[in-house]
Coordinates of N, CA and C and ligand atoms in Angstrom, one line a residue:
M1 N 0.8 -1.3 0.0 CA 0.1 0.2 -0.2 C 1.1 1.0 -0.1
A2 N 1.9 1.3 0.8 CA 2.8 2.7 1.0 C 3.3 3.0 -0.5
E3 N 3.6 2.0 -1.4 CA 4.0 2.2 -2.9 C 2.6 3.4 -3.6
L4 N 1.6 3.2 -3.2 CA 0.5 3.7 -3.6 C 0.4 5.4 -2.8
E5 N 0.9 5.5 -1.8 CA 0.7 6.8 -1.2 C 1.4 8.2 -1.9
A6 N 0.6 9.3 -1.8 CA 1.0 10.4 -2.4 C 2.2 10.8 -1.6
R7 N 3.1 11.2 -2.2 CA 4.5 11.9 -1.8 C 5.1 13.2 -2.2
P8 N 4.7 14.2 -1.2 CA 5.0 15.2 -1.6 C 6.2 15.9 -1.8
G9 N 7.2 15.0 -1.5 CA 8.2 15.7 -1.5 C 8.9 16.2 -0.6
A10 N 10.2 16.5 -0.6 CA 10.9 17.1 0.6 C 10.8 18.4 0.6
E11 N 10.7 19.0 -0.5 CA 11.1 20.3 -0.9 C 10.7 21.5 0.4
Q12 N 9.6 21.4 0.6 CA 8.8 22.0 1.6 C 9.4 22.3 2.6
W13 N 10.2 21.1 3.5 CA 11.1 21.3 4.8 C 12.3 21.5 4.4
V14 N 12.9 21.7 3.4 CA 14.3 22.0 3.3 C 14.6 23.7 3.4
P15 N 14.9 24.1 3.9 CA 15.5 25.7 4.1 C 16.2 25.9 3.3
A16 N 15.8 27.5 2.6 CA 16.4 28.1 1.6 C 18.2 28.3 2.2
A17 N 18.9 28.0 0.9 CA 20.2 28.1 1.5 C 20.7 28.0 2.6
A18 N 20.5 26.8 3.0 CA 21.2 26.6 4.5 C 22.4 26.1 4.5
G19 N 23.1 25.8 5.8 CA 24.6 25.6 5.9 C 23.9 24.1 6.3
V20 N 24.8 23.2 6.2 CA 24.6 21.9 6.6 C 24.2 21.8 8.2
D21 N 24.4 22.2 8.9 CA 23.9 22.5 10.1 C 22.5 22.7 10.2
E22 N 22.2 23.5 9.6 CA 20.7 23.8 9.6 C 19.9 23.0 9.1
L23 N 20.5 22.1 8.0 CA 19.8 21.6 6.9 C 19.6 19.9 8.0
R24 N 20.6 19.7 8.7 CA 20.6 18.5 10.0 C 19.2 18.8 10.8
L25 N 19.4 20.1 11.5 CA 18.1 20.3 12.0 C 16.8 20.3 11.6
A26 N 16.5 20.7 10.5 CA 15.5 20.7 9.8 C 15.0 19.3 9.3
A27 N 16.0 18.7 9.1 CA 15.4 17.1 8.6 C 14.3 16.1 9.3
P28 N 14.6 16.1 10.7 CA 13.4 15.7 11.3 C 12.1 15.6 11.4
Q29 N 11.7 17.2 10.9 CA 10.3 17.2 10.6 C 9.8 16.9 9.1
C30 N 10.8 16.6 8.4 CA 10.5 15.8 6.6 C 9.4 15.0 7.1
R31 N 8.1 15.3 5.8 CA 7.5 14.2 5.7 C 6.9 14.2 4.4
G32 N 8.3 14.3 3.6 CA 8.3 14.5 2.4 C 7.5 13.1 1.4
C33 N 7.6 11.8 2.3 CA 7.3 10.4 1.5 C 6.9 10.0 3.3
E34 N 6.4 8.6 2.7 CA 5.9 8.1 3.8 C 7.2 7.1 4.7
L35 N 8.4 7.2 4.9 CA 9.3 6.6 5.3 C 9.5 6.9 6.7
W36 N 9.2 8.0 6.8 CA 9.4 8.7 8.2 C 8.7 7.9 9.5
R37 N 7.5 7.5 9.2 CA 6.8 6.8 9.9 C 7.0 5.5 10.6
D38 N 7.7 4.4 10.1 CA 8.1 3.3 10.6 C 9.6 3.3 10.7
A39 N 10.1 4.4 10.5 CA 11.6 4.3 11.0 C 11.8 4.9 12.7
T40 N 13.0 4.9 12.9 CA 13.3 5.1 14.1 C 13.3 6.6 14.1
Q41 N 14.2 7.3 13.3 CA 14.6 8.7 13.1 C 15.0 8.9 11.8
V42 N 15.6 10.4 11.4 CA 16.0 10.4 10.3 C 17.8 10.4 10.2
V43 N 18.2 10.0 9.0 CA 19.6 9.9 9.5 C 20.1 10.8 8.3
F44 N 20.5 11.8 8.5 CA 21.2 12.8 7.8 C 22.8 12.9 7.0
S45 N 23.6 13.4 7.9 CA 24.6 13.2 7.2 C 26.0 13.1 8.4
R46 N 27.0 12.5 7.7 CA 28.2 12.7 8.7 C 29.7 13.7 8.2
G47 N 29.9 14.5 8.8 CA 31.5 15.1 8.0 C 31.0 16.7 8.1
R48 N 32.3 16.8 7.6 CA 32.1 18.6 7.6 C 31.8 19.2 6.5
A49 N 31.3 20.4 6.4 CA 30.7 21.4 5.3 C 32.1 21.5 4.4
S50 N 33.1 21.4 4.7 CA 34.1 22.1 3.9 C 34.9 21.1 3.3
A51 N 34.6 19.5 3.6 CA 35.0 18.6 2.7 C 34.9 18.7 1.5
S52 N 35.8 17.9 1.0 CA 36.1 18.0 -0.6 C 35.5 17.0 -1.5
M53 N 35.2 15.5 -0.7 CA 34.7 14.4 -1.4 C 33.5 14.3 -0.6
M54 N 32.4 14.4 -1.6 CA 31.2 14.0 -0.8 C 30.8 12.3 -1.1
L55 N 30.4 11.6 -0.3 CA 30.3 10.3 -0.5 C 28.8 9.8 -0.3
V56 N 27.8 9.3 -1.6 CA 26.4 9.1 -1.1 C 26.4 7.9 -1.5
G57 N 25.6 7.3 -0.1 CA 24.8 6.2 -0.2 C 23.6 5.6 -0.5
E58 N 23.2 4.4 -0.2 CA 21.6 4.3 -0.8 C 21.1 5.0 0.5
Q59 N 20.7 4.6 1.4 CA 19.9 4.7 2.6 C 20.4 4.3 4.1
P60 N 19.9 4.7 4.9 CA 20.2 3.7 6.5 C 20.0 2.8 6.4
G61 N 20.7 2.2 7.0 CA 20.6 0.5 7.4 C 20.1 0.4 8.7
D62 N 19.6 -0.7 9.1 CA 19.1 -1.0 10.2 C 19.9 -0.5 12.0
R63 N 21.0 -0.7 11.8 CA 21.9 0.1 12.8 C 22.1 1.4 12.5
E64 N 22.3 1.9 11.5 CA 22.0 3.6 11.2 C 20.8 4.1 11.6
D65 N 19.9 3.6 11.5 CA 18.4 4.2 12.0 C 18.5 4.2 13.4
L66 N 18.7 2.8 14.2 CA 18.8 2.9 15.6 C 19.7 4.3 16.0
E67 N 21.0 4.4 15.2 CA 21.9 5.5 15.9 C 21.7 6.3 15.6
G68 N 21.0 7.0 14.3 CA 21.0 8.1 13.8 C 22.2 9.0 13.0
E69 N 22.8 7.9 12.7 CA 24.7 8.3 12.1 C 24.6 7.2 10.8
P70 N 24.9 7.8 9.6 CA 25.0 7.2 8.8 C 26.8 6.1 8.2
F71 N 26.7 5.1 7.8 CA 27.7 4.1 7.7 C 28.2 3.8 8.8
V72 N 27.6 3.5 10.1 CA 27.8 2.9 11.2 C 27.7 1.3 11.6
G73 N 27.2 0.6 10.3 CA 27.2 -0.5 10.3 C 27.9 -1.3 9.7
P74 N 28.0 -2.6 9.3 CA 28.9 -3.3 8.8 C 29.3 -2.6 7.3
A75 N 28.4 -2.0 6.8 CA 29.1 -1.8 5.1 C 29.7 -0.3 5.6
G76 N 29.0 0.2 6.5 CA 30.1 1.4 6.9 C 31.7 1.2 7.5
R77 N 32.1 -0.1 8.0 CA 33.0 -0.4 8.5 C 34.1 -0.8 7.3
V78 N 33.3 -1.4 6.4 CA 33.9 -1.6 5.1 C 34.2 -0.3 4.6
L79 N 33.7 0.4 4.2 CA 33.9 1.6 3.3 C 34.8 2.5 4.2
A80 N 34.8 2.3 5.6 CA 36.1 3.3 6.5 C 37.3 2.6 6.3
D81 N 37.1 1.1 5.9 CA 38.8 0.4 5.4 C 38.9 0.8 4.3
A82 N 37.6 1.1 3.3 CA 38.5 1.3 1.9 C 39.1 2.8 1.6
V83 N 38.4 3.7 2.6 CA 38.6 5.1 2.7 C 40.3 4.9 3.3
D84 N 40.6 4.5 3.9 CA 41.9 4.1 5.0 C 42.7 3.8 3.9
A85 N 42.7 2.7 3.4 CA 43.2 2.0 2.7 C 43.4 3.1 1.1
A86 N 42.9 3.7 0.6 CA 43.1 4.4 -0.2 C 44.0 6.0 0.4
G87 N 44.0 5.9 1.6 CA 45.0 7.2 1.8 C 44.5 8.1 2.0
I88 N 42.7 8.6 1.8 CA 42.1 9.5 1.7 C 41.8 10.0 3.6
P89 N 41.9 11.4 3.8 CA 41.8 11.8 5.0 C 40.2 12.0 5.1
R90 N 39.9 11.0 6.6 CA 38.3 11.1 7.1 C 38.1 12.2 7.2
E91 N 38.8 13.4 7.4 CA 38.1 14.5 7.8 C 37.8 15.4 6.2
G92 N 38.3 14.9 5.5 CA 37.9 15.2 4.1 C 36.9 14.8 3.4
I93 N 36.2 13.7 4.2 CA 35.1 13.1 3.2 C 33.3 14.0 4.2
Y94 N 32.3 14.1 3.4 CA 31.2 14.0 4.0 C 30.2 12.6 3.4
L95 N 29.6 12.4 4.4 CA 28.8 11.0 3.7 C 27.4 11.3 4.0
T96 N 26.6 10.9 3.0 CA 25.4 10.9 3.4 C 24.7 9.9 2.4
N97 N 23.3 9.8 2.1 CA 22.5 8.8 1.9 C 21.2 9.8 0.8
A98 N 21.1 8.9 -0.3 CA 20.2 9.4 -1.1 C 18.9 9.5 -0.5
V99 N 18.5 8.8 0.3 CA 17.1 8.6 0.9 C 17.3 8.9 2.3
K100 N 16.8 9.6 3.2 CA 17.5 9.6 4.7 C 16.6 8.9 5.7
H101 N 15.7 8.3 5.4 CA 14.8 7.4 6.2 C 14.8 5.9 6.2
F102 N 15.0 5.0 6.8 CA 15.5 3.6 6.5 C 14.0 2.6 6.3
R103 N 14.3 2.3 5.0 CA 13.2 1.5 4.3 C 13.1 0.0 5.1
F104 N 12.2 -0.5 5.3 CA 12.6 -2.1 5.6 C 11.1 -2.6 5.7
E105 N 11.0 -4.1 5.5 CA 10.1 -4.6 5.8 C 10.2 -5.9 7.0
R106 N 9.2 -5.8 8.0 CA 9.3 -6.4 8.9 C 9.1 -8.0 9.2
R107 N 9.4 -8.7 9.5 CA 9.7 -10.5 9.4 C 9.4 -10.7 10.9
G108 N 8.9 -10.5 11.5 CA 8.8 -11.2 12.7 C 9.4 -10.3 13.6
K109 N 10.9 -10.4 14.4 CA 11.2 -9.4 15.1 C 12.3 -8.7 14.3
R110 N 12.4 -9.2 13.1 CA 13.6 -8.5 12.6 C 13.2 -7.6 11.0
R111 N 14.2 -6.6 11.1 CA 13.8 -5.6 10.0 C 14.7 -5.9 8.7
I112 N 14.0 -6.2 7.9 CA 14.8 -6.5 6.3 C 14.7 -5.5 5.6
H113 N 16.1 -5.1 5.3 CA 16.2 -3.8 4.2 C 15.6 -3.9 3.5
E114 N 14.7 -2.9 2.7 CA 14.1 -3.0 1.2 C 14.6 -2.0 1.0
K115 N 14.8 -1.9 -0.7 CA 15.3 -0.8 -1.6 C 14.4 0.2 -1.5
P116 N 15.1 1.4 -1.7 CA 13.9 2.8 -1.9 C 13.6 2.4 -3.2
A117 N 12.1 3.3 -3.5 CA 11.7 3.0 -4.5 C 11.7 4.1 -5.4
V118 N 12.0 4.3 -6.3 CA 12.3 5.5 -7.3 C 11.5 6.8 -6.7
G119 N 10.3 6.6 -6.6 CA 9.5 7.7 -5.6 C 10.0 8.1 -4.3
H120 N 11.0 7.1 -3.9 CA 11.5 7.7 -2.5 C 12.7 8.8 -2.5
I121 N 13.5 8.1 -3.8 CA 14.7 8.8 -4.3 C 14.4 10.1 -4.7
V122 N 13.3 10.4 -5.2 CA 12.8 11.7 -6.1 C 12.5 12.5 -4.8
A123 N 11.2 12.0 -4.3 CA 11.2 12.6 -2.7 C 12.1 13.2 -1.7
C124 N 13.0 12.5 -1.9 CA 14.1 12.9 -0.6 C 15.4 13.8 -1.5
H125 N 15.1 14.3 -3.0 CA 16.2 14.6 -3.9 C 16.5 15.6 -3.0
P126 N 15.5 17.0 -2.8 CA 15.9 18.0 -2.5 C 16.9 18.3 -1.4
W127 N 16.8 17.2 -0.5 CA 17.7 17.2 0.7 C 19.4 17.0 -0.1
L128 N 19.6 16.4 -0.8 CA 20.8 16.0 -1.7 C 21.5 17.1 -2.3
E129 N 20.1 17.9 -3.0 CA 20.4 18.9 -3.7 C 21.1 20.3 -2.7
A130 N 20.5 20.4 -1.7 CA 20.7 21.1 -0.6 C 22.4 20.8 -0.2
E131 N 22.6 19.5 -0.1 CA 23.7 19.1 0.7 C 24.6 19.3 -0.5
F132 N 24.4 19.3 -2.0 CA 25.2 19.8 -2.7 C 25.6 21.2 -2.5
E133 N 25.0 21.9 -2.5 CA 24.8 23.5 -2.1 C 25.8 23.9 -1.0
A134 N 25.4 23.4 0.4 CA 26.0 23.4 1.0 C 27.2 23.0 1.1
V135 N 27.9 21.8 0.9 CA 29.1 21.3 1.0 C 30.0 21.9 -0.5
D136 N 29.4 22.0 -1.2 CA 30.1 22.5 -2.5 C 31.3 21.5 -2.9
P137 N 31.2 20.2 -3.0 CA 32.2 19.3 -3.0 C 33.1 19.5 -4.3
S138 N 34.5 18.7 -4.4 CA 35.2 19.1 -5.4 C 34.8 17.8 -6.5
I139 N 34.2 16.6 -5.8 CA 34.2 15.3 -6.0 C 32.8 14.4 -5.5
V140 N 32.0 13.9 -6.4 CA 31.1 13.4 -5.5 C 30.9 11.8 -6.0
V141 N 31.0 10.9 -5.1 CA 31.3 9.7 -5.4 C 29.7 8.9 -4.4
A142 N 29.3 8.2 -6.1 CA 28.0 7.7 -5.9 C 28.2 6.3 -5.4
L143 N 27.5 5.8 -4.3 CA 28.0 4.4 -4.1 C 26.6 3.5 -4.1
G144 N 27.1 2.7 -5.5 CA 25.7 1.9 -6.0 C 24.9 2.3 -6.4
A145 N 23.9 1.3 -7.3 CA 23.0 1.8 -8.5 C 21.9 3.1 -7.8
T146 N 21.6 2.9 -6.6 CA 20.3 3.9 -6.1 C 20.8 5.2 -5.8
A147 N 22.3 5.5 -5.3 CA 22.9 6.6 -5.5 C 23.1 7.2 -6.6
A148 N 23.4 6.4 -7.2 CA 23.7 7.1 -8.9 C 22.9 7.6 -9.5
R149 N 21.5 7.1 -9.3 CA 20.3 7.3 -9.7 C 19.8 8.4 -9.3
A150 N 20.1 9.0 -8.1 CA 19.7 9.9 -7.3 C 20.7 11.0 -7.8
V151 N 22.2 10.8 -7.9 CA 22.8 12.1 -7.8 C 22.8 12.4 -9.5
L152 N 22.8 11.0 -10.4 CA 22.5 11.4 -12.0 C 21.2 11.9 -12.7
G153 N 20.2 11.2 -11.6 CA 18.7 11.6 -12.0 C 17.9 10.9 -13.1
R154 N 18.8 9.7 -13.2 CA 18.5 8.7 -14.3 C 19.0 7.4 -13.8
P155 N 18.4 6.2 -14.6 CA 18.4 5.0 -14.0 C 19.8 4.7 -14.5
V156 N 20.9 4.1 -13.9 CA 22.1 3.7 -14.1 C 23.0 2.5 -14.1
R157 N 23.3 2.2 -15.1 CA 23.8 0.2 -14.7 C 25.5 0.6 -14.6
I158 N 25.8 0.3 -13.2 CA 27.3 0.6 -12.6 C 28.2 -0.1 -13.4
G159 N 28.3 -1.1 -13.8 CA 29.2 -2.0 -14.8 C 29.3 -1.1 -16.0
Q160 N 28.6 -0.1 -16.5 CA 28.9 0.6 -17.6 C 29.7 2.2 -17.1
L161 N 29.5 2.5 -15.8 CA 30.1 3.8 -15.6 C 31.2 3.5 -14.3
R162 N 31.1 2.2 -13.8 CA 32.1 2.7 -12.5 C 33.9 2.6 -13.0
G163 N 34.1 3.7 -12.1 CA 35.2 3.8 -11.8 C 35.6 5.1 -13.0
K164 N 34.6 5.6 -13.5 CA 35.1 6.9 -14.6 C 35.0 8.2 -13.9
V165 N 35.4 8.8 -14.2 CA 35.2 10.3 -13.8 C 34.3 11.0 -14.7
L166 N 33.0 11.2 -14.1 CA 32.1 12.1 -15.2 C 32.0 13.4 -15.2
L167 N 32.1 14.4 -16.2 CA 32.6 15.5 -15.6 C 30.9 16.2 -15.6
P168 N 30.6 17.0 -15.3 CA 29.2 17.4 -14.8 C 28.5 17.9 -16.2
D169 N 29.4 18.4 -17.3 CA 28.4 18.8 -18.5 C 28.5 17.5 -19.3
A170 N 29.2 16.3 -19.2 CA 29.0 15.2 -19.7 C 28.5 14.2 -19.1
A171 N 27.9 14.2 -18.0 CA 27.5 13.1 -17.3 C 26.1 12.7 -17.7
G172 N 25.4 13.4 -18.3 CA 24.1 13.0 -19.1 C 22.8 13.1 -17.8
S173 N 23.1 14.1 -16.9 CA 22.6 14.3 -15.7 C 21.2 15.0 -16.0
A174 N 20.0 14.6 -15.5 CA 18.5 14.9 -15.3 C 18.9 16.8 -15.1
S175 N 19.9 17.1 -14.0 CA 19.6 18.3 -13.3 C 21.3 18.8 -13.2
A176 N 21.5 19.8 -12.7 CA 22.7 20.4 -12.8 C 23.5 20.0 -11.6
L177 N 24.9 19.4 -11.8 CA 25.7 18.7 -10.9 C 26.7 19.9 -10.6
P178 N 27.0 19.6 -9.0 CA 27.9 20.4 -8.5 C 29.2 20.1 -9.0
A179 N 30.1 19.2 -9.4 CA 30.8 18.6 -9.1 C 31.4 17.3 -10.0
P180 N 32.4 16.9 -10.6 CA 32.7 16.1 -11.0 C 32.1 14.4 -10.2
I181 N 31.6 13.5 -11.2 CA 31.2 12.3 -10.3 C 31.6 10.9 -10.6
L182 N 31.7 10.3 -9.3 CA 32.7 8.7 -10.0 C 31.4 7.9 -9.0
V183 N 30.8 6.8 -10.1 CA 30.3 6.0 -9.6 C 30.8 4.6 -9.4
T184 N 30.8 4.1 -8.0 CA 31.1 2.8 -8.0 C 30.0 1.8 -7.1
T185 N 30.4 0.8 -7.1 CA 29.8 0.0 -5.7 C 29.6 0.2 -4.7
H186 N 28.6 -0.5 -4.2 CA 28.4 0.3 -2.7 C 28.9 -1.0 -1.8
P187 N 29.5 -0.5 -0.7 CA 30.1 -1.7 0.4 C 29.2 -2.6 0.5
S188 N 28.2 -2.5 0.9 CA 27.4 -3.6 1.2 C 27.7 -4.8 0.3
A189 N 27.7 -4.4 -0.9 CA 27.6 -5.4 -1.7 C 29.0 -6.5 -1.6
L190 N 30.2 -5.6 -1.1 CA 31.3 -6.6 -0.8 C 30.9 -7.6 0.4
L191 N 29.9 -7.5 1.2 CA 29.3 -8.1 2.3 C 29.0 -9.4 1.6
R192 N 28.1 -9.4 0.9 CA 27.4 -10.5 0.4 C 28.4 -11.5 -0.7
I193 N 29.5 -11.3 -0.9 CA 30.7 -12.1 -1.4 C 31.0 -13.2 -0.5
E194 N 31.2 -14.4 -1.0 CA 30.9 -15.4 0.3 C 32.6 -15.7 -0.1
D195 N 33.2 -15.5 -1.4 CA 34.3 -16.2 -1.6 C 35.5 -15.1 -1.3
A196 N 36.6 -15.4 -0.4 CA 37.3 -14.6 0.4 C 38.2 -13.9 -0.7
D197 N 38.6 -14.7 -2.0 CA 39.4 -14.2 -3.0 C 38.6 -13.2 -3.3
D198 N 37.5 -13.4 -3.9 CA 36.8 -12.7 -4.7 C 36.3 -11.1 -3.8
R199 N 36.1 -11.2 -2.8 CA 35.9 -10.6 -1.7 C 37.1 -9.2 -1.7
A200 N 38.2 -10.1 -1.6 CA 39.5 -9.0 -1.6 C 39.7 -8.6 -2.7
A201 N 39.3 -9.0 -4.0 CA 39.5 -8.4 -5.3 C 38.4 -7.1 -5.3
A202 N 37.6 -7.2 -4.9 CA 36.2 -6.1 -4.9 C 36.8 -5.0 -3.7
F203 N 37.0 -5.8 -2.7 CA 37.7 -4.3 -2.4 C 38.9 -4.0 -2.8
T204 N 39.6 -4.4 -3.4 CA 40.7 -3.8 -4.0 C 40.0 -2.8 -5.3
A205 N 39.2 -3.2 -5.8 CA 38.5 -2.2 -6.8 C 37.9 -1.4 -6.2
L206 N 37.3 -1.4 -5.0 CA 36.6 0.0 -4.7 C 37.8 1.1 -3.9
V207 N 38.9 0.4 -3.1 CA 40.1 1.3 -3.1 C 40.6 2.0 -4.4
D208 N 40.5 1.4 -5.2 CA 41.2 2.2 -6.3 C 40.0 3.3 -7.1
D209 N 39.0 2.8 -6.9 CA 38.1 3.7 -7.4 C 38.0 5.1 -6.3
L210 N 38.3 4.6 -5.1 CA 38.0 6.0 -4.0 C 39.5 6.5 -4.6
R211 N 40.7 5.8 -4.9 CA 41.8 6.6 -5.2 C 41.8 7.4 -6.4
T212 N 41.0 7.3 -7.5 CA 40.5 7.9 -8.7 C 39.8 9.0 -8.6
A213 N 38.9 8.9 -7.2 CA 38.1 10.1 -7.3 C 39.0 10.6 -6.3
A214 N 39.9 10.7 -5.6 CA 40.5 11.8 -4.7 C 41.5 12.5 -5.8
S215 N 41.8 11.7 -6.5 CA 42.8 12.6 -7.5 C 42.1 13.6 -8.3
A216 N 40.8 13.3 -8.7 CA 40.1 14.0 -9.4 C 39.5 15.2 -8.6
A217 N 39.5 15.2 -7.3 CA 39.0 16.4 -6.4 C 40.0 17.6 -6.5
V218 N 40.3 18.3 -7.2 CA 41.2 19.8 -7.0 C 40.4 20.5 -7.1
Ligands
LIG1 S1 13.1 9.4 3.1 FE1 13.4 11.9 2.7 S2 11.6 12.8 1.6 FE2 11.2 10.7 2.7 S3 10.0 11.5 4.9 FE3 12.6 10.6 4.5 S4 13.7 12.9 5.0 FE4 11.6 13.0 3.8

């Protein structure tokens, strides 16, 4: 039923020309889609407005929903390891998600992650746009297909774009982009790889992509 609900979008809750702190304060009031209802709290972002690299994920997970911080669960640990391995200082990174509330399905006591629908990505986009303005990053890294969809405003096949630095004018985006974009895999994908060698190779590829992004952040 939730799929059929009207989603006004976040625009009316996003303060104009706001800094990151103001955005973080305003986000809990957002009713731009129905996801706020079942989530514990909004999960906005982490990092300084002065960061040169913005990493955009999909949505908060179970842990993030409970703690109110992005990337504090298992995927966040993979990402932190990859950032360190790429030699990128953590204070130079701003972390956020395409969708700011946790979407899940209840199965007994468990809450199972459910991918956000395109309607949720669109509804939440005004927050991401406001973050682009407030942070003005030198490079945006989209982690996974949902983030890439949110950043570029169109469906994206990760395999086609992965690891390439897309300049704002040439990225084929539906809206103006704040900076070059690099699309890579979401760190949670690594958690689903059972074979240790394959997982190590995927980790190396993620690190390589982050290095490419860092060298494009001028
Ligand atoms: S997911 Fe985004 S648009 Fe929907 S209520 Fe949360 S902050 Fe607002």
